Short mmCIF file of C-alpha atoms and ligand atoms in Angstrom, two decimals:
data_model
loop_
_atom_site.label_atom_id
_atom_site.label_comp_id
_atom_site.label_asym_id
_atom_site.label_seq_id
_atom_site.Cartn_x
_atom_site.Cartn_y
_atom_site.Cartn_z
CA MET A 151 -31.61 63.25 -66.96
CA ALA A 152 -32.08 66.71 -68.47
CA THR A 153 -30.17 69.24 -66.36
CA THR A 154 -33.15 71.56 -65.88
CA ILE A 155 -36.59 70.04 -65.80
CA ARG A 156 -39.34 72.56 -66.41
CA ASN A 157 -42.12 70.79 -68.27
CA ILE A 158 -43.39 67.38 -67.17
CA VAL A 159 -45.92 65.05 -68.79
CA ILE A 160 -47.17 62.17 -66.64
CA LEU A 161 -49.19 59.21 -67.95
CA THR A 162 -51.08 57.15 -65.39
CA GLY A 163 -52.75 53.77 -65.83
CA ALA A 164 -54.80 51.32 -63.78
CA GLY A 165 -51.79 50.49 -61.60
CA ILE A 166 -51.95 53.84 -59.80
CA SER A 167 -55.49 52.97 -58.63
CA ALA A 168 -54.77 49.31 -57.81
CA GLU A 169 -53.99 50.00 -54.13
CA SER A 170 -57.24 51.93 -53.88
CA GLY A 171 -59.02 48.65 -54.64
CA ILE A 172 -59.90 49.26 -58.29
CA ASP A 173 -59.08 46.18 -60.41
CA THR A 174 -56.50 46.65 -63.12
CA PHE A 175 -57.23 45.31 -66.58
CA ARG A 176 -54.68 42.57 -66.30
CA ALA A 177 -55.68 41.39 -62.86
CA GLY A 178 -56.36 37.95 -64.26
CA ALA A 179 -54.23 34.89 -63.52
CA ASN A 180 -50.54 35.42 -64.44
CA GLY A 181 -51.29 38.87 -65.85
CA GLY A 182 -54.03 37.68 -68.14
CA PRO A 183 -56.95 39.95 -68.92
CA SER A 184 -59.26 40.44 -65.96
CA LEU A 185 -62.72 39.14 -66.62
CA TRP A 186 -66.18 40.41 -65.79
CA GLU A 187 -69.10 37.95 -65.88
CA GLN A 188 -66.76 35.76 -67.97
CA HIS A 189 -66.31 38.60 -70.49
CA ARG A 190 -62.90 40.07 -71.39
CA VAL A 191 -62.99 43.83 -70.85
CA GLU A 192 -61.78 44.34 -74.41
CA ASP A 193 -64.93 42.56 -75.59
CA VAL A 194 -67.36 44.66 -73.54
CA ALA A 195 -65.66 48.07 -73.91
CA THR A 196 -66.51 48.43 -77.60
CA PRO A 197 -69.22 50.24 -79.63
CA GLU A 198 -70.06 46.88 -81.22
CA ALA A 199 -70.78 45.31 -77.82
CA PHE A 200 -72.94 48.33 -76.93
CA ALA A 201 -74.90 48.01 -80.18
CA ARG A 202 -75.24 44.25 -79.78
CA ASP A 203 -76.11 44.09 -76.09
CA PRO A 204 -76.59 47.55 -74.49
CA ASP A 205 -77.99 46.01 -71.28
CA LEU A 206 -74.77 44.04 -70.73
CA VAL A 207 -72.57 47.07 -71.36
CA HIS A 208 -74.73 49.33 -69.17
CA ARG A 209 -74.57 46.72 -66.39
CA PHE A 210 -70.78 46.59 -66.71
CA TYR A 211 -70.41 50.36 -66.40
CA ASP A 212 -73.14 50.81 -63.77
CA MET A 213 -71.26 48.34 -61.57
CA ARG A 214 -67.91 50.06 -62.05
CA ARG A 215 -69.37 53.61 -61.74
CA ALA A 216 -70.86 52.61 -58.37
CA ALA A 217 -67.70 50.78 -57.27
CA ILE A 218 -65.32 53.72 -57.74
CA GLN A 219 -67.54 55.84 -55.47
CA THR A 220 -66.69 53.50 -52.61
CA LYS A 221 -62.92 53.80 -53.17
CA ARG A 222 -60.43 56.39 -51.95
CA PRO A 223 -57.29 57.93 -53.45
CA ASN A 224 -54.03 56.36 -52.26
CA PRO A 225 -50.68 58.08 -51.46
CA ALA A 226 -49.69 57.97 -55.14
CA HIS A 227 -52.69 60.10 -56.16
CA VAL A 228 -52.04 62.44 -53.22
CA ALA A 229 -48.38 62.83 -54.20
CA LEU A 230 -49.33 63.83 -57.77
CA ALA A 231 -51.85 66.36 -56.40
CA ARG A 232 -49.03 67.82 -54.27
CA LEU A 233 -46.80 67.98 -57.36
CA ASP A 234 -49.63 69.74 -59.22
CA ALA A 235 -49.90 72.30 -56.39
CA GLU A 236 -46.17 72.94 -56.00
CA TRP A 237 -44.53 72.39 -59.39
CA PRO A 238 -43.36 75.77 -60.81
CA GLY A 239 -43.05 74.59 -64.41
CA SER A 240 -45.75 73.15 -66.63
CA LEU A 241 -47.34 69.81 -65.76
CA LEU A 242 -49.87 67.68 -67.59
CA ILE A 243 -51.23 64.52 -65.97
CA VAL A 244 -52.72 62.36 -68.73
CA THR A 245 -54.70 59.51 -67.22
CA GLN A 246 -55.98 56.41 -68.98
CA ASN A 247 -58.14 55.81 -65.92
CA VAL A 248 -61.82 56.60 -65.90
CA ASP A 249 -62.04 56.83 -62.10
CA ASP A 250 -61.99 60.20 -60.29
CA LEU A 251 -59.25 59.39 -57.77
CA HIS A 252 -56.81 61.96 -59.19
CA GLU A 253 -59.45 64.67 -58.69
CA ARG A 254 -60.35 63.47 -55.22
CA ALA A 255 -56.70 63.33 -54.11
CA GLY A 256 -56.72 67.07 -53.51
CA ALA A 257 -57.63 69.49 -56.24
CA PRO A 258 -55.35 72.49 -55.98
CA LEU A 259 -56.66 75.45 -57.98
CA GLY A 260 -56.45 74.79 -61.71
CA HIS A 261 -56.02 71.07 -61.11
CA ASN A 262 -58.47 70.25 -63.88
CA GLN A 263 -56.43 72.25 -66.39
CA ARG A 264 -53.50 69.95 -65.66
CA LEU A 265 -55.46 66.67 -65.61
CA LEU A 266 -56.67 65.07 -68.86
CA HIS A 267 -58.83 61.93 -69.01
CA MET A 268 -57.84 60.59 -72.44
CA HIS A 269 -60.24 57.62 -72.10
CA GLY A 270 -63.16 59.52 -70.60
CA GLU A 271 -64.72 59.31 -67.15
CA HIS A 272 -67.08 56.94 -65.32
CA LEU A 273 -68.82 59.90 -63.68
CA LYS A 274 -70.06 61.40 -66.94
CA ALA A 275 -72.89 60.38 -69.29
CA TRP A 276 -72.80 61.24 -72.98
CA CYS A 277 -76.07 61.83 -74.81
CA THR A 278 -76.13 60.19 -78.22
CA SER A 279 -78.95 62.56 -79.23
CA CYS A 280 -77.73 66.04 -78.23
CA ASP A 281 -74.04 65.12 -77.79
CA ILE A 282 -73.91 66.90 -74.39
CA ARG A 283 -71.90 65.26 -71.59
CA SER A 284 -73.44 65.54 -68.13
CA PRO A 285 -72.06 64.65 -64.68
CA TRP A 286 -73.52 61.25 -63.77
CA ARG A 287 -73.21 59.17 -60.58
CA SER A 288 -76.14 56.76 -60.75
CA GLU A 289 -77.14 54.00 -63.17
CA LEU A 290 -77.88 54.10 -66.91
CA SER A 291 -79.44 50.63 -67.25
CA SER A 292 -82.95 52.03 -66.78
CA ARG A 293 -82.33 54.38 -69.76
CA PRO A 294 -82.89 57.63 -67.81
CA PRO A 295 -83.60 60.82 -69.80
CA CYS A 296 -80.74 63.11 -70.81
CA PRO A 297 -80.73 66.06 -68.35
CA VAL A 298 -80.41 68.45 -71.30
CA CYS A 299 -82.62 67.15 -74.14
CA GLY A 300 -84.70 64.48 -72.42
CA ALA A 301 -83.86 61.76 -74.95
CA ARG A 302 -83.24 58.29 -73.54
CA GLY A 303 -79.95 57.71 -75.34
CA LEU A 304 -77.29 58.17 -72.70
CA ARG A 305 -74.06 56.13 -72.88
CA PRO A 306 -71.01 56.04 -70.61
CA ASP A 307 -68.64 58.88 -71.51
CA VAL A 308 -65.82 56.36 -71.82
CA VAL A 309 -63.56 55.84 -74.87
CA TRP A 310 -64.13 52.26 -76.10
CA PHE A 311 -61.72 50.16 -78.17
CA GLY A 312 -61.81 51.41 -81.75
CA GLU A 313 -62.84 54.91 -80.62
CA MET A 314 -60.51 57.93 -80.73
CA PRO A 315 -59.16 58.94 -77.31
CA TYR A 316 -59.85 62.51 -76.19
CA ARG A 317 -57.57 65.55 -76.72
CA MET A 318 -54.77 63.75 -78.52
CA GLY A 319 -53.60 67.07 -80.01
CA ASP A 320 -53.11 68.55 -76.54
CA ILE A 321 -51.20 65.47 -75.42
CA TYR A 322 -48.78 65.52 -78.37
CA ALA A 323 -48.31 69.30 -77.97
CA ALA A 324 -47.39 68.78 -74.29
CA LEU A 325 -44.95 65.98 -75.22
CA ARG A 326 -43.24 68.29 -77.72
CA GLU A 327 -42.62 70.83 -74.92
CA ALA A 328 -41.69 68.27 -72.25
CA ASP A 329 -38.32 67.79 -70.58
CA LEU A 330 -39.54 64.70 -68.71
CA PHE A 331 -42.14 61.99 -69.45
CA VAL A 332 -43.14 59.78 -66.50
CA SER A 333 -45.31 56.66 -66.96
CA ILE A 334 -46.98 55.33 -63.79
CA GLY A 335 -48.85 52.01 -63.38
CA THR A 336 -49.49 51.08 -66.98
CA SER A 337 -48.76 47.86 -68.83
CA GLY A 338 -48.11 49.60 -72.13
CA ALA A 339 -50.61 47.30 -73.82
CA VAL A 340 -53.10 49.81 -75.22
CA TYR A 341 -52.42 52.34 -77.95
CA PRO A 342 -52.07 55.21 -78.56
CA ALA A 343 -51.14 55.72 -74.86
CA ALA A 344 -48.56 52.93 -75.05
CA GLY A 345 -46.84 54.82 -77.87
CA PHE A 346 -46.23 58.04 -75.90
CA VAL A 347 -42.87 56.82 -74.58
CA GLN A 348 -41.67 56.26 -78.15
CA ASN A 349 -42.81 59.77 -79.11
CA ALA A 350 -40.99 61.15 -76.07
CA VAL A 351 -37.74 59.30 -76.84
CA GLU A 352 -37.83 60.52 -80.46
CA LEU A 353 -38.34 64.09 -79.18
CA GLY A 354 -35.30 63.80 -76.92
CA VAL A 355 -37.43 63.83 -73.76
CA HIS A 356 -36.10 61.99 -70.70
CA THR A 357 -38.37 59.06 -69.84
CA LEU A 358 -39.01 57.45 -66.45
CA GLU A 359 -41.27 54.47 -65.69
CA LEU A 360 -42.69 53.81 -62.20
CA ASN A 361 -44.43 50.43 -62.20
CA LEU A 362 -44.97 47.27 -60.17
CA GLU A 363 -43.25 45.13 -62.78
CA GLU A 364 -41.59 45.41 -66.18
CA SER A 365 -44.13 46.58 -68.76
CA GLN A 366 -44.32 46.03 -72.50
CA GLY A 367 -42.56 49.35 -72.99
CA SER A 368 -39.91 49.11 -70.27
CA ARG A 369 -37.02 48.72 -72.68
CA MET A 370 -37.88 52.14 -74.19
CA PHE A 371 -37.55 54.05 -70.89
CA HIS A 372 -34.28 55.68 -69.88
CA GLU A 373 -35.08 54.66 -66.32
CA THR A 374 -37.50 52.20 -64.69
CA ARG A 375 -38.19 52.00 -60.95
CA LEU A 376 -40.16 48.97 -59.79
CA GLY A 377 -42.40 48.98 -56.73
CA VAL A 378 -45.92 49.80 -55.63
CA ALA A 379 -47.19 53.21 -56.68
CA SER A 380 -48.09 54.23 -53.12
CA GLU A 381 -44.36 54.09 -52.32
CA VAL A 382 -42.44 54.85 -55.52
CA VAL A 383 -44.59 57.83 -56.55
CA PRO A 384 -44.32 59.85 -53.32
CA THR A 385 -40.56 59.14 -53.23
CA TRP A 386 -40.17 60.42 -56.80
CA VAL A 387 -42.35 63.50 -56.13
CA ASP A 388 -40.21 64.40 -53.08
CA GLU A 389 -37.12 64.02 -55.27
CA ILE A 390 -38.40 66.20 -58.13
CA LEU A 391 -39.58 68.87 -55.67
CA GLY A 392 -36.08 68.84 -54.20
CA ARG A 393 -37.18 67.32 -50.96
CA ASP A 394 -35.18 64.09 -51.07
C1 LIG B 140 -57.84 53.74 -81.15
C2 LIG B 140 -61.75 52.97 -71.10
C3 LIG B 140 -58.04 54.43 -83.36
C4 LIG B 140 -62.73 51.85 -71.16
C5 LIG B 140 -59.89 51.99 -72.30
C6 LIG B 140 -56.85 45.61 -83.21
C7 LIG B 140 -58.22 45.79 -83.32
C8 LIG B 140 -58.86 46.94 -82.82
C9 LIG B 140 -58.11 47.94 -82.21
C10 LIG B 140 -56.75 47.72 -82.11
C11 LIG B 140 -56.11 46.59 -82.58
N1 LIG B 140 -54.79 46.70 -82.32
C12 LIG B 140 -54.57 47.87 -81.68
C13 LIG B 140 -55.75 48.50 -81.56
C14 LIG B 140 -55.94 49.78 -80.97
C15 LIG B 140 -56.51 49.57 -79.58
C16 LIG B 140 -55.53 48.80 -78.73
O1 LIG B 140 -54.49 49.31 -78.38
N2 LIG B 140 -55.90 47.54 -78.43
C17 LIG B 140 -55.02 46.70 -77.62
C18 LIG B 140 -55.89 45.75 -76.79
C19 LIG B 140 -54.08 45.95 -78.55
N3 LIG B 140 -56.69 50.91 -79.07
C20 LIG B 140 -57.86 51.53 -79.27
O2 LIG B 140 -58.84 51.02 -79.76
C21 LIG B 140 -57.86 52.99 -78.87
N4 LIG B 140 -58.40 53.76 -79.95
O3 LIG B 140 -56.85 53.10 -81.43
O4 LIG B 140 -58.52 54.50 -82.04
C22 LIG B 140 -58.83 55.35 -84.14
C23 LIG B 140 -58.19 56.03 -85.14
C24 LIG B 140 -58.91 56.91 -85.90
C25 LIG B 140 -60.28 57.10 -85.65
C26 LIG B 140 -60.91 56.40 -84.61
C27 LIG B 140 -60.19 55.52 -83.87
C28 LIG B 140 -58.77 53.26 -77.69
C29 LIG B 140 -58.28 52.52 -76.49
C30 LIG B 140 -59.07 52.98 -75.28
C31 LIG B 140 -59.88 51.82 -74.75
N5 LIG B 140 -60.46 52.21 -73.46
N6 LIG B 140 -60.40 52.41 -71.14
C32 LIG B 140 -62.94 51.23 -69.80
O5 LIG B 140 -62.19 51.53 -68.86
O6 LIG B 140 -63.89 50.43 -69.71
S1 LIG B 140 -58.43 51.18 -72.27
C33 LIG B 140 -58.15 50.61 -70.72
O7 LIG B 140 -57.20 49.57 -70.86
C34 LIG B 140 -57.46 51.60 -69.82
O8 LIG B 140 -57.97 52.89 -69.96
C35 LIG B 140 -56.02 51.49 -70.19
O9 LIG B 140 -55.72 52.33 -71.26
C36 LIG B 140 -55.94 50.08 -70.65
C37 LIG B 140 -55.38 49.20 -69.57
O10 LIG B 140 -54.09 49.54 -69.47
P1 LIG B 140 -53.47 49.90 -68.05
O11 LIG B 140 -54.07 51.14 -67.52
O12 LIG B 140 -52.02 49.85 -68.28
O13 LIG B 140 -53.89 48.74 -67.06
P2 LIG B 140 -53.30 47.27 -67.07
O14 LIG B 140 -54.15 46.46 -66.17
O15 LIG B 140 -53.08 46.83 -68.48
O16 LIG B 140 -51.84 47.43 -66.41
C38 LIG B 140 -51.74 47.83 -65.06
C39 LIG B 140 -50.27 48.04 -64.80
O17 LIG B 140 -50.13 48.50 -63.46
C40 LIG B 140 -49.46 46.76 -64.91
O18 LIG B 140 -48.26 47.04 -65.61
C41 LIG B 140 -49.16 46.40 -63.46
O19 LIG B 140 -47.87 45.82 -63.31
C42 LIG B 140 -49.17 47.74 -62.79
N7 LIG B 140 -49.55 47.70 -61.39
C43 LIG B 140 -50.45 46.88 -60.79
N8 LIG B 140 -50.51 47.18 -59.48
C44 LIG B 140 -49.67 48.23 -59.26
C45 LIG B 140 -49.07 48.56 -60.47
N9 LIG B 140 -48.16 49.54 -60.59
C46 LIG B 140 -47.87 50.23 -59.47
N10 LIG B 140 -48.41 49.97 -58.26
C47 LIG B 140 -49.30 48.99 -58.12
N11 LIG B 140 -49.83 48.74 -56.91
#
């Protein structure tokens, strides 16, 4: 472990929201892909699926956008919000999740500057006509007008497979400055997020994995702690804040 830890980058995945009741992507039998209306997520979360069958894709996202609004942050989200509020060094929480549970866990001032949704957000709609992203909590299946330009071409503001994740430059810049990279609740199955641990190791950054089970990247971490996020994350946050 680096003697002095100043700059931390944290990557979170679906596992941090599992105990809040949001299905992970590999919630299927023996870790297989979870299905929705007999579709694999990877087959619905693509621009091709949206072009081929927009009603199906809108239905998929309308259901999930509504579902997350009935869920609540769990102690793991709350612990990271506490870290955000109290950590004296720099901190970037990069989430692969498109739910808003990190935000709702307690948003100390400037929280949004330290939270980055690399795969977009359920609660935003992206207009394919004027390119503006608007906050959005209801459905898109009825093709509502864009709040800005009025066109009826809104899509979920979610990064689909084959699309470039958001703010990759900021993420790599933060990794270059980091003393510690922590991966929480991710299977390490989807790139480029799954490659961050490799980048960190090559940059000499200490790497820690907090996960329910071994992930595809576990062998690349200096340290792996297994357990449920609602327990292992608060314990780690107490430790790093010097409260253990
Ligand atoms: C890109 C938003 C390039 C959507 C998501 C072949 C063909 C086509 C593409 C590719 C290919 N091979 C590789 C690719 C690239 C592809 C990819 O990696 N595919 C995989 C399937 C092989 N990646 C992409 O397409 C990315 N873009 O590469 O662009 C490019 C280059 C230039 C120009 C343009 C483009 C974009 C990927 C983003 C896709 N969108 N999300 C939506 O949500 O609907 S990905 C989605 O799946 C999530 O965001 C997340 O990233 C991923 C799921 O991973 P996890 O979060 O890890 O969840 P998972 O269920 O897998 O694991 C949960 C973990 O938690 C488990 O380990 C479990 O043990 C643990 N857990 C469970 N419970 C708990 C727990 N841990 C703690 N406590 C608990 N209680």
